[in-house]
Amino acid sequence: MVSVTTWNINSVRLRMPIVADFLKQEAPDILCLQEIKCEEHLFPYDAFRALGYEHFAVHGQKGYHGVGTVSRIPIQEYSRHDWQANGEARHVGVELAEGPGKGTVIENVYVPAGGDIPDREQNPKFGQKLDFLERMTRWADGIERPTLIVGDFNIAPLESDVWSHKQLLKVVSHTPLEVETLQRFMDAHGWSDIGREHIKAPERYYSWWSYRSKDWRKGDRGRRLDHMWASPELARQATAHRVLEDARSWEKPSDHVPLTTEFAL
Amino acid sequence: MVSVTTWNINSVRLRMPIVADFLKQEAPDILCLQEIKCEEHLFPYDAFRALGYEHFAVHGQKGYHGVGTVSRIPIQEYSRHDWQANGEARHVGVELAEGPGKGTVIENVYVPAGGDIPDREQNPKFGQKLDFLERMTRWADGIERPTLIVGDFNIAPLESDVWSHKQLLKVVSHTPLEVETLQRFMDAHGWSDIGREHIKAPERYYSWWSYRSKDWRKGDRGRRLDHMWASPELARQATAHRVLEDARSWEKPSDHVPLTTEFAL
DNA sequence: GACTGTGACG
DNA sequence: CGTCACAGTC
């Protein structure tokens, strides 16, 4: 069995105390973090080692973005794409280096948020987000090995992925254009949406609640921005999937919560 | 009996938890804070009221400096000098409004730090500090009522007020020029240095330890920058004086510790 | 609302 | 080392 967690941590240095709590409690084999917000040499390697996580693939930059994959089973860095070709650290890929599942690829990605206005002309960041997804789509077309891609996709595709489909139709993260673009990425490889295989629509499923409200539970205005997608054959080996909503209430929380999937490898 | 505390708090909003602890523990009648670092409308009045302190004289500004006098016995704002005439909030004066000691004046002051280089030409801030003290000296010359002046004077006048007289002779806060300038202020009214009346030189007496060292106790590199000076007749009524060095070890401490004097009024 | 870096100030 | 302000991002 191999378990994998994805978590947009919104500063790994600031959040290391709750990351440690999470690892002690949930003990996934592999933890994929997004928005680590630090350069690679400032990543808290020692704190992870002290918890038994001794394998790393970190793609960081100063201040913004950045992803890091941390593991207690051997992994090997496999790829590091810059799909925007602008130097931003938004992806790192690893493969399982030993044991059952050896060669399985785990891609950790942080898709651009896309700014406020869902219009390429008025808001270049929205265009960048779509372009990023389209380049990922072309890349996915050539995937030949069993692959798990996880991370903050910054898109909530289904109606039951948001607290109000109607009120979010023109809000970046849930616009039809983004949803279609994400669908093309899905089709390019035939990804299986593990989250929705285990928590079927139309059941409510969120992974993010804004900081901009006193009580995140009040109104439950969440969105499912974080995802775990697998190649079809790998998806069939997923035996369990959990969303740790409680983490949104922890001390100094991230605005995202961790998602975990177990695989019978 | 009336007890008065002076404490450079280095942000009253950030430090309110330890201020509350202090008031519960020491319960002075009057608390004079410096470096409150907030505008008046952001001063935590309610937190003080909840502790039984319902009388205030606050002179604040955005971000820097600022002084506030908080009392559980009636006080009345008396003066608010701008000795530099540059709009900085560095002084507020009150008088006891009722009971024994009615009319006694308590001045709360935050003398400019003076920058790094002890030279007017190279460092205008050093000149401003001296000018500030000289204007206070002219003001002190006209004092006619029993007065207590407390606060962060940013000068450690005596050899035993610093961890190394020799090593600090050219360090702003202990230069001969500052010490002479402070002495002229003392002479202008005949102030009595209550701290040194109770803890006589050459006994070690510090009220500040820099943040710039891991362990403030290591080497004990302190300075006596905070003072409580009284008119001669008032000084004779001072019955006790304490320095709460422990406060330097509290959770998220200020770099200054509170000084308290009791008066038999 | 909460994070980052920066720069000023101590 | 540690505070605040500011601007940028999400």
Coordinates of C-alpha atoms (C1' of nucleotides) in Angstrom, one line a residue:
Chain A
M1 CA 0.0 0.0 0.0
V2 CA 1.2 3.5 -0.9
S3 CA -0.7 6.6 0.3
V4 CA -0.3 10.0 -1.2
T5 CA -1.4 13.4 0.1
T6 CA -1.8 16.7 -1.7
W7 CA -1.9 19.9 0.2
N8 CA -1.6 23.6 -0.8
I9 CA 0.2 24.7 2.3
N10 CA 0.5 28.4 1.7
S11 CA 4.1 28.7 3.1
V12 CA 5.7 25.5 4.3
R13 CA 8.0 27.3 6.7
L14 CA 5.1 29.1 8.5
R15 CA 3.0 26.0 8.5
M16 CA 5.6 23.4 9.5
P17 CA 4.0 22.9 13.0
I18 CA 0.7 21.7 11.5
V19 CA 2.4 19.8 8.7
A20 CA 4.2 17.8 11.4
D21 CA 0.9 17.3 13.2
F22 CA -0.6 16.0 10.0
L23 CA 2.2 13.6 9.3
K24 CA 2.1 12.2 12.8
Q25 CA -1.7 11.7 12.5
E26 CA -2.1 10.6 8.9
A27 CA 1.4 9.4 8.0
P28 CA 1.0 9.3 4.3
D29 CA 4.0 7.7 2.4
I30 CA 4.2 10.7 0.1
L31 CA 3.2 14.3 0.7
C32 CA 2.9 16.7 -2.3
L33 CA 2.9 20.4 -1.2
Q34 CA 2.0 23.5 -3.2
E35 CA 2.7 27.1 -2.5
I36 CA 5.7 26.3 -0.4
K37 CA 6.7 30.0 -0.9
C38 CA 10.4 29.5 -0.4
E39 CA 13.6 28.9 -2.3
E40 CA 14.9 25.3 -2.2
H41 CA 17.7 26.0 0.3
L42 CA 15.1 27.3 2.7
F43 CA 12.8 24.3 2.6
P44 CA 12.6 22.7 6.1
Y45 CA 14.3 19.4 5.2
D46 CA 15.4 18.7 8.7
A47 CA 12.0 19.0 10.2
F48 CA 10.7 16.4 7.7
R49 CA 13.7 14.1 8.3
A50 CA 13.0 14.2 12.0
L51 CA 9.5 12.8 11.1
G52 CA 10.9 10.0 9.0
Y53 CA 10.5 11.7 5.6
E54 CA 14.0 11.6 4.0
H55 CA 13.3 11.8 0.3
F56 CA 12.7 15.1 -1.4
A57 CA 12.0 16.8 -4.7
V58 CA 11.6 20.5 -4.3
H59 CA 11.1 23.1 -6.9
G60 CA 10.9 26.5 -5.2
Q61 CA 11.4 30.1 -5.8
K62 CA 11.5 33.2 -3.6
G63 CA 8.2 34.3 -2.1
Y64 CA 5.6 32.9 -4.4
H65 CA 4.4 29.5 -5.7
G66 CA 6.8 26.6 -5.4
V67 CA 6.0 22.8 -5.0
G68 CA 7.7 20.2 -2.9
T69 CA 7.3 16.4 -2.8
V70 CA 8.3 14.7 0.4
S71 CA 8.4 11.0 0.9
R72 CA 9.3 8.3 3.4
I73 CA 9.7 5.8 0.6
P74 CA 12.4 6.2 -2.0
I75 CA 11.5 8.6 -4.8
Q76 CA 13.6 10.0 -7.6
E77 CA 13.1 13.4 -9.3
Y78 CA 11.8 12.7 -12.8
S79 CA 10.9 16.0 -14.4
R80 CA 10.5 19.7 -13.6
H81 CA 8.3 21.4 -16.2
D82 CA 8.0 25.1 -16.7
W83 CA 4.8 25.1 -18.7
Q84 CA 4.6 28.8 -18.9
A85 CA 8.3 29.2 -19.7
N86 CA 8.4 32.2 -17.4
G87 CA 10.6 30.7 -14.6
E88 CA 7.8 30.1 -12.1
A89 CA 8.1 27.0 -10.0
R90 CA 4.8 25.2 -10.4
H91 CA 5.7 21.6 -11.1
V92 CA 7.9 18.7 -9.9
G93 CA 7.5 15.1 -10.9
V94 CA 8.9 12.1 -9.2
E95 CA 8.9 8.3 -9.7
L96 CA 8.8 5.6 -7.1
A97 CA 12.3 4.3 -7.0
E98 CA 11.8 0.9 -5.3
G99 CA 9.4 -1.7 -4.2
P100 CA 5.9 -2.4 -5.6
G101 CA 4.8 0.4 -7.8
K102 CA 8.4 1.1 -8.8
G103 CA 8.3 3.4 -11.8
T104 CA 4.9 4.9 -11.0
V105 CA 5.1 8.6 -11.7
I106 CA 3.7 11.3 -9.3
E107 CA 3.3 14.8 -10.7
N108 CA 2.9 17.7 -8.3
V109 CA 1.5 20.8 -9.9
Y110 CA 0.3 24.3 -8.9
V111 CA -1.9 25.8 -11.7
P112 CA -1.9 29.6 -11.8
A113 CA -4.8 31.2 -9.9
G114 CA -5.7 33.3 -12.9
G115 CA -6.5 36.7 -11.4
D116 CA -9.9 38.2 -10.8
I117 CA -11.4 38.9 -14.2
P118 CA -12.3 35.9 -16.4
D119 CA -11.2 37.6 -19.6
R120 CA -7.9 37.2 -21.5
E121 CA -8.0 40.7 -22.8
Q122 CA -8.7 42.5 -19.6
N123 CA -6.6 40.2 -17.4
P124 CA -3.5 38.6 -18.8
K125 CA -3.3 36.2 -15.8
F126 CA -6.5 34.5 -16.9
G127 CA -4.9 33.9 -20.3
Q128 CA -1.8 32.5 -18.7
K129 CA -3.9 30.1 -16.7
L130 CA -5.6 28.8 -19.8
D131 CA -2.3 28.6 -21.7
F132 CA -0.7 26.7 -18.8
L133 CA -3.5 24.1 -19.0
E134 CA -3.3 23.8 -22.7
R135 CA 0.4 23.1 -22.5
M136 CA -0.3 20.5 -19.8
T137 CA -2.8 19.0 -22.2
R138 CA -0.2 18.6 -25.0
W139 CA 2.2 17.1 -22.5
A140 CA -0.5 14.7 -21.1
D141 CA -1.1 13.5 -24.7
G142 CA 2.4 11.8 -24.6
I143 CA 2.3 10.2 -21.2
E144 CA 3.1 6.5 -21.5
R145 CA 3.6 5.4 -17.9
P146 CA 1.1 5.0 -15.0
T147 CA 0.9 8.5 -13.6
L148 CA -0.7 10.2 -10.7
I149 CA -1.1 14.0 -11.0
V150 CA -2.0 15.9 -7.9
G151 CA -2.1 19.5 -6.8
D152 CA -4.0 22.8 -6.7
F153 CA -5.6 23.0 -10.2
N154 CA -7.4 26.2 -9.2
I155 CA -10.5 25.0 -11.0
A156 CA -13.6 23.5 -9.4
P157 CA -15.2 21.7 -12.4
L158 CA -18.5 20.3 -11.2
E159 CA -21.6 22.0 -9.8
S160 CA -21.2 20.2 -6.6
D161 CA -17.6 21.3 -6.4
V162 CA -18.7 24.8 -5.3
W163 CA -21.1 26.2 -2.7
S164 CA -23.1 28.0 -5.4
H165 CA -22.8 27.0 -9.1
K166 CA -24.9 30.0 -10.1
Q167 CA -23.1 32.6 -8.1
L168 CA -19.7 31.3 -9.3
L169 CA -20.3 31.0 -13.0
K170 CA -18.5 34.2 -13.7
V171 CA -15.9 33.8 -10.9
V172 CA -12.4 32.6 -11.9
S173 CA -12.1 28.9 -10.9
H174 CA -15.6 27.9 -12.0
T175 CA -16.2 29.6 -15.4
P176 CA -17.3 27.4 -18.3
L177 CA -14.2 28.3 -20.2
E178 CA -11.9 27.0 -17.4
V179 CA -14.0 23.9 -16.9
E180 CA -13.9 23.1 -20.7
T181 CA -10.1 23.7 -20.8
L182 CA -9.6 21.4 -17.8
Q183 CA -11.9 18.8 -19.5
R184 CA -9.6 18.8 -22.5
F185 CA -6.7 18.1 -20.2
M186 CA -8.6 15.2 -18.7
D187 CA -9.4 13.8 -22.1
A188 CA -5.9 14.0 -23.4
H189 CA -4.8 11.2 -21.2
G190 CA -8.1 9.8 -20.0
W191 CA -7.4 10.8 -16.4
S192 CA -9.6 9.4 -13.7
D193 CA -10.7 12.0 -11.1
I194 CA -10.0 9.9 -8.0
G195 CA -11.7 12.3 -5.7
R196 CA -15.0 12.0 -7.6
E197 CA -14.6 8.3 -8.0
H198 CA -14.8 8.1 -4.2
I199 CA -17.1 11.0 -3.3
K200 CA -19.6 10.9 -6.2
A201 CA -21.3 14.0 -7.5
P202 CA -23.6 15.5 -6.6
E203 CA -22.3 15.1 -3.1
R204 CA -20.7 18.2 -1.8
Y205 CA -16.9 18.1 -2.0
Y206 CA -14.7 21.1 -1.2
S207 CA -11.0 21.4 -0.5
W208 CA -10.6 25.2 -0.1
W209 CA -12.4 27.9 1.9
S210 CA -11.3 31.6 1.6
Y211 CA -9.6 33.3 4.5
R212 CA -11.9 36.3 3.8
S213 CA -14.6 35.3 6.2
K214 CA -14.4 35.1 10.0
D215 CA -15.9 31.6 10.3
W216 CA -15.1 29.3 7.3
R217 CA -17.9 26.9 8.3
K218 CA -20.5 29.7 8.2
G219 CA -22.3 29.4 4.9
D220 CA -19.7 26.6 3.9
R221 CA -18.6 28.7 0.9
G222 CA -16.0 26.2 -0.2
R223 CA -14.6 25.1 -3.6
R224 CA -12.9 21.9 -4.8
L225 CA -9.7 23.4 -6.2
D226 CA -7.4 20.5 -5.3
H227 CA -7.4 17.3 -7.2
M228 CA -5.8 13.8 -7.5
W229 CA -6.1 12.4 -11.0
A230 CA -4.6 9.0 -12.1
S231 CA -4.0 7.1 -15.3
P232 CA -6.9 4.6 -15.7
E233 CA -5.0 1.5 -14.6
L234 CA -3.6 3.3 -11.6
A235 CA -7.0 4.7 -10.6
R236 CA -8.3 1.2 -10.4
Q237 CA -5.8 0.5 -7.6
A238 CA -7.1 3.4 -5.5
T239 CA -8.6 1.8 -2.4
A240 CA -9.5 4.9 -0.3
H241 CA -9.7 8.6 -0.5
R242 CA -10.1 11.1 2.3
V243 CA -10.6 14.9 2.7
L244 CA -9.3 16.2 6.0
E245 CA -11.7 19.2 6.5
D246 CA -10.7 19.5 10.1
A247 CA -7.4 20.9 9.0
R248 CA -9.2 24.1 8.0
S249 CA -9.8 24.7 11.8
W250 CA -6.3 24.0 12.9
E251 CA -4.0 26.6 14.5
K252 CA -3.0 29.1 11.8
P253 CA -4.5 27.0 9.0
S254 CA -3.8 27.0 5.3
D255 CA -6.9 28.0 3.2
H256 CA -6.7 24.5 1.6
V257 CA -7.0 21.1 3.3
P258 CA -5.1 17.9 2.6
L259 CA -6.5 15.2 0.3
T260 CA -5.2 11.6 0.7
T261 CA -5.5 8.6 -1.5
E262 CA -4.4 5.0 -0.8
F263 CA -3.2 2.8 -3.6
A264 CA -2.9 -1.0 -3.5
L265 CA 0.4 -1.2 -5.3
Chain B
M1 CA -0.4 54.6 48.2
V2 CA -0.1 55.1 44.5
S3 CA 2.0 52.9 42.3
V4 CA 3.3 53.8 38.9
T5 CA 4.9 51.6 36.2
T6 CA 6.8 52.7 33.1
W7 CA 7.3 50.2 30.3
N8 CA 8.5 50.6 26.7
I9 CA 6.1 48.0 25.2
N10 CA 7.2 48.0 21.6
S11 CA 3.7 47.6 20.1
V12 CA 0.9 47.6 22.7
R13 CA -1.5 45.7 20.4
L14 CA 1.0 42.8 19.8
R15 CA 2.0 42.8 23.5
M16 CA -1.5 43.1 25.1
P17 CA -1.4 39.5 26.4
I18 CA 1.7 40.1 28.5
V19 CA 0.5 43.5 29.5
A20 CA -2.6 41.8 30.9
D21 CA -0.5 39.3 32.7
F22 CA 1.6 42.1 34.1
L23 CA -1.4 44.1 35.3
K24 CA -2.9 41.0 37.0
Q25 CA 0.4 40.2 38.7
E26 CA 1.7 43.7 39.6
A27 CA -1.5 45.7 39.5
P28 CA 0.0 49.2 39.5
D29 CA -2.4 52.1 39.7
I30 CA -0.9 53.8 36.7
L31 CA 0.8 52.3 33.7
C32 CA 2.9 54.5 31.4
L33 CA 3.6 52.8 28.1
Q34 CA 6.0 54.0 25.3
E35 CA 6.3 52.8 21.7
I36 CA 2.6 51.9 21.6
K37 CA 3.0 52.0 17.8
C38 CA -0.6 52.7 17.0
E39 CA -3.0 55.5 16.3
E40 CA -5.2 56.5 19.2
H41 CA -8.3 54.8 17.8
L42 CA -6.5 51.5 17.6
F43 CA -5.3 51.5 21.2
P44 CA -6.8 48.4 23.0
Y45 CA -9.0 50.4 25.4
D46 CA -11.4 47.6 26.0
A47 CA -8.8 45.1 27.0
F48 CA -7.6 47.6 29.6
R49 CA -11.1 48.3 30.8
A50 CA -11.7 44.6 31.3
L51 CA -8.8 44.6 33.7
G52 CA -10.1 47.6 35.7
Y53 CA -8.1 50.3 34.0
E54 CA -10.7 52.8 32.8
H55 CA -8.8 56.1 32.5
F56 CA -6.6 56.9 29.5
A57 CA -4.4 59.5 28.0
V58 CA -3.1 58.3 24.7
H59 CA -0.9 60.1 22.2
G60 CA -0.3 57.9 19.3
Q61 CA 0.6 57.9 15.6
K62 CA 0.8 55.3 12.9
G63 CA 3.5 52.7 13.1
Y64 CA 6.1 54.4 15.2
H65 CA 6.6 55.9 18.7
G66 CA 3.5 56.8 20.6
V67 CA 2.8 56.9 24.4
G68 CA -0.1 55.9 26.5
T69 CA -0.9 56.4 30.1
V70 CA -3.5 54.0 31.5
S71 CA -4.9 54.2 35.1
R72 CA -7.3 52.6 37.5
I73 CA -7.5 55.8 39.5
P74 CA -8.9 59.0 37.9
I75 CA -6.5 61.0 35.8
Q76 CA -6.9 63.9 33.6
E77 CA -4.8 64.7 30.5
Y78 CA -2.7 67.8 31.2
S79 CA -0.4 68.3 28.4
R80 CA 0.9 66.9 25.1
H81 CA 4.2 68.3 24.1
D82 CA 5.8 68.0 20.7
W83 CA 9.3 69.0 21.7
Q84 CA 10.6 68.4 18.3
A85 CA 7.8 70.2 16.5
N86 CA 7.8 67.5 13.9
G87 CA 4.4 65.8 14.7
E88 CA 5.9 62.8 16.4
A89 CA 3.9 61.4 19.4
R90 CA 6.5 61.2 22.2
H91 CA 4.8 62.7 25.2
V92 CA 1.6 62.8 27.2
G93 CA 1.2 64.3 30.6
V94 CA -1.6 63.6 33.1
E95 CA -2.5 64.8 36.6
L96 CA -4.1 62.8 39.4
A97 CA -7.7 64.0 39.4
E98 CA -8.9 62.9 42.8
G99 CA -7.9 61.6 46.3
P100 CA -4.6 62.0 48.0
G101 CA -2.0 63.3 45.6
K102 CA -4.6 65.2 43.6
G103 CA -2.8 67.5 41.3
T104 CA 0.4 65.5 41.1
V105 CA 1.6 65.5 37.5
I106 CA 2.8 62.4 35.7
E107 CA 4.7 62.9 32.5
N108 CA 5.2 60.0 30.1
V109 CA 8.0 60.5 27.5
Y110 CA 9.7 58.6 24.7
V111 CA 13.0 60.3 23.9
P112 CA 14.3 59.7 20.3
A113 CA 16.7 56.8 20.0
G114 CA 19.2 59.0 18.1
G115 CA 20.4 56.7 15.3
D116 CA 23.7 54.9 15.1
I117 CA 26.4 57.4 14.7
P118 CA 27.0 59.8 17.7
D119 CA 27.6 62.8 15.5
R120 CA 25.2 65.6 14.6
E121 CA 26.8 66.2 11.2
Q122 CA 26.9 62.6 10.0
N123 CA 23.6 61.6 11.7
P124 CA 20.8 64.2 12.0
K125 CA 18.9 61.9 14.3
F126 CA 21.6 62.3 16.9
G127 CA 21.1 66.0 16.7
Q128 CA 17.4 65.6 17.0
K129 CA 17.8 63.6 20.2
L130 CA 20.0 66.3 21.8
D131 CA 17.6 69.1 20.7
F132 CA 14.7 67.2 22.1
L133 CA 16.5 66.9 25.5
E134 CA 17.4 70.6 25.4
R135 CA 13.8 71.6 24.8
M136 CA 12.7 69.4 27.6
T137 CA 15.4 71.1 29.7
R138 CA 13.9 74.6 29.0
W139 CA 10.4 73.2 29.8
A140 CA 11.6 71.6 33.0
D141 CA 12.9 75.0 34.1
G142 CA 9.4 76.2 34.5
I143 CA 7.8 73.3 36.3
E144 CA 6.0 74.5 39.4
R145 CA 4.0 71.4 40.5
P146 CA 5.2 68.1 42.0
T147 CA 6.0 66.1 39.0
L148 CA 7.0 62.6 38.1
I149 CA 8.5 62.1 34.7
V150 CA 8.9 58.5 33.4
G151 CA 9.7 56.8 30.2
D152 CA 12.3 55.6 27.8
F153 CA 15.0 58.3 27.9
N154 CA 17.2 56.2 25.6
I155 CA 20.2 57.2 27.7
A156 CA 22.1 55.1 30.3
P157 CA 23.9 57.8 32.2
L158 CA 26.0 55.9 34.8
E159 CA 28.8 53.4 34.3
S160 CA 26.8 50.8 36.2
D161 CA 23.9 51.5 33.9
V162 CA 25.6 49.6 31.1
W163 CA 27.2 46.2 30.8
S164 CA 30.5 47.8 29.6
H165 CA 31.1 51.4 30.2
K166 CA 34.3 51.2 28.1
Q167 CA 32.8 49.5 25.1
L168 CA 29.8 51.8 25.0
L169 CA 31.5 55.1 25.3
K170 CA 31.0 55.7 21.6
V171 CA 27.7 54.0 21.3
V172 CA 24.6 56.1 21.1
S173 CA 22.8 56.0 24.5
H174 CA 26.0 56.2 26.6
T175 CA 28.2 58.8 25.0
P176 CA 29.5 61.6 27.3
L177 CA 27.7 64.2 25.2
E178 CA 24.3 62.5 25.8
V179 CA 25.1 62.0 29.5
E180 CA 26.0 65.7 29.9
T181 CA 22.8 66.8 28.0
L182 CA 20.7 64.6 30.3
Q183 CA 22.5 66.0 33.3
R184 CA 21.5 69.5 32.3
F185 CA 17.9 68.3 32.1
M186 CA 18.2 66.9 35.6
D187 CA 19.6 70.1 37.0
A188 CA 17.0 72.3 35.4
H189 CA 14.4 71.0 37.9
G190 CA 16.5 69.2 40.4
W191 CA 15.0 65.8 39.5
S192 CA 15.6 62.9 41.7
D193 CA 16.5 59.7 39.9
I194 CA 14.2 57.3 41.8
G195 CA 15.7 54.2 40.3
R196 CA 19.1 55.1 41.6
E197 CA 17.8 56.3 44.9
H198 CA 16.6 52.7 45.5
I199 CA 19.3 50.7 43.6
K200 CA 22.4 52.7 44.3
A201 CA 25.3 52.8 41.9
P202 CA 27.6 51.0 41.4
E203 CA 25.1 48.2 41.6
R204 CA 24.2 46.8 38.2
Y205 CA 20.8 48.2 37.0
Y206 CA 19.5 47.6 33.5
S207 CA 16.0 47.9 31.9
W208 CA 16.7 46.9 28.3
W209 CA 18.4 44.0 26.5
S210 CA 18.7 44.0 22.7
Y211 CA 16.7 41.6 20.7
R212 CA 19.9 41.0 18.7
S213 CA 21.1 38.1 20.7
K214 CA 19.6 34.6 21.1
D215 CA 19.8 34.5 24.9
W216 CA 19.5 37.9 26.5
R217 CA 20.9 36.6 29.8
K218 CA 24.1 35.5 28.0
G219 CA 26.7 38.1 28.8
D220 CA 23.9 40.2 30.4
R221 CA 24.5 43.0 27.9
G222 CA 21.9 45.3 29.3
R223 CA 21.5 49.1 29.6
R224 CA 19.3 51.3 31.9
L225 CA 17.5 53.3 29.2
D226 CA 14.2 53.7 31.2
H227 CA 13.8 56.1 34.1
M228 CA 11.5 57.4 36.7
W229 CA 12.5 60.9 37.9
A230 CA 10.6 62.9 40.4
S231 CA 10.5 66.4 41.8
P232 CA 12.4 66.4 45.1
E233 CA 9.4 66.6 47.4
L234 CA 7.7 63.8 45.5
A235 CA 10.8 61.7 45.4
R236 CA 10.8 61.7 49.2
Q237 CA 7.5 59.9 49.2
A238 CA 8.8 57.0 47.0
T239 CA 8.6 54.0 49.3
A240 CA 9.6 51.2 46.9
H241 CA 11.0 50.6 43.5
R242 CA 11.2 47.4 41.4
V243 CA 12.6 46.2 38.1
L244 CA 10.8 43.2 36.7
E245 CA 13.7 41.6 34.8
D246 CA 11.6 38.4 34.4
A247 CA 9.5 40.2 31.9
R248 CA 12.4 40.0 29.4
S249 CA 11.8 36.2 29.3
W250 CA 8.1 36.2 28.8
E251 CA 6.3 35.0 25.7
K252 CA 7.1 37.4 22.8
P253 CA 8.7 39.9 25.1
S254 CA 9.4 43.6 24.7
D255 CA 13.1 44.4 24.7
H256 CA 12.4 46.7 27.7
V257 CA 11.2 45.6 31.1
P258 CA 8.7 47.4 33.4
L259 CA 9.9 49.6 36.3
T260 CA 7.5 50.3 39.2
T261 CA 7.6 52.9 42.0
E262 CA 5.3 53.1 45.0
F263 CA 4.5 56.5 46.5
A264 CA 3.0 57.2 49.9
L265 CA 0.6 59.9 48.7
Chain C
dG1 C1' -7.8 37.6 5.6
dA2 C1' -3.3 36.1 5.3
dC3 C1' 1.0 35.2 3.1
dT4 C1' 5.5 37.1 0.9
dG5 C1' 9.5 40.5 0.3
dT6 C1' 11.1 45.2 0.9
dG7 C1' 12.8 49.0 3.6
dA8 C1' 12.9 51.9 7.8
dC9 C1' 13.7 51.9 12.5
dG10 C1' 15.1 50.1 16.7
Chain D
dC1 C1' 16.0 40.1 16.2
dG2 C1' 11.8 42.1 15.6
dT3 C1' 8.5 45.8 14.9
dC4 C1' 5.5 48.5 11.3
dA5 C1' 4.1 50.1 6.5
dC6 C1' 3.6 49.0 1.9
dA7 C1' 2.7 46.6 -2.3
dG8 C1' 1.7 42.4 -4.6
dT9 C1' -0.7 37.9 -4.7
dC10 C1' -4.2 34.6 -3.8

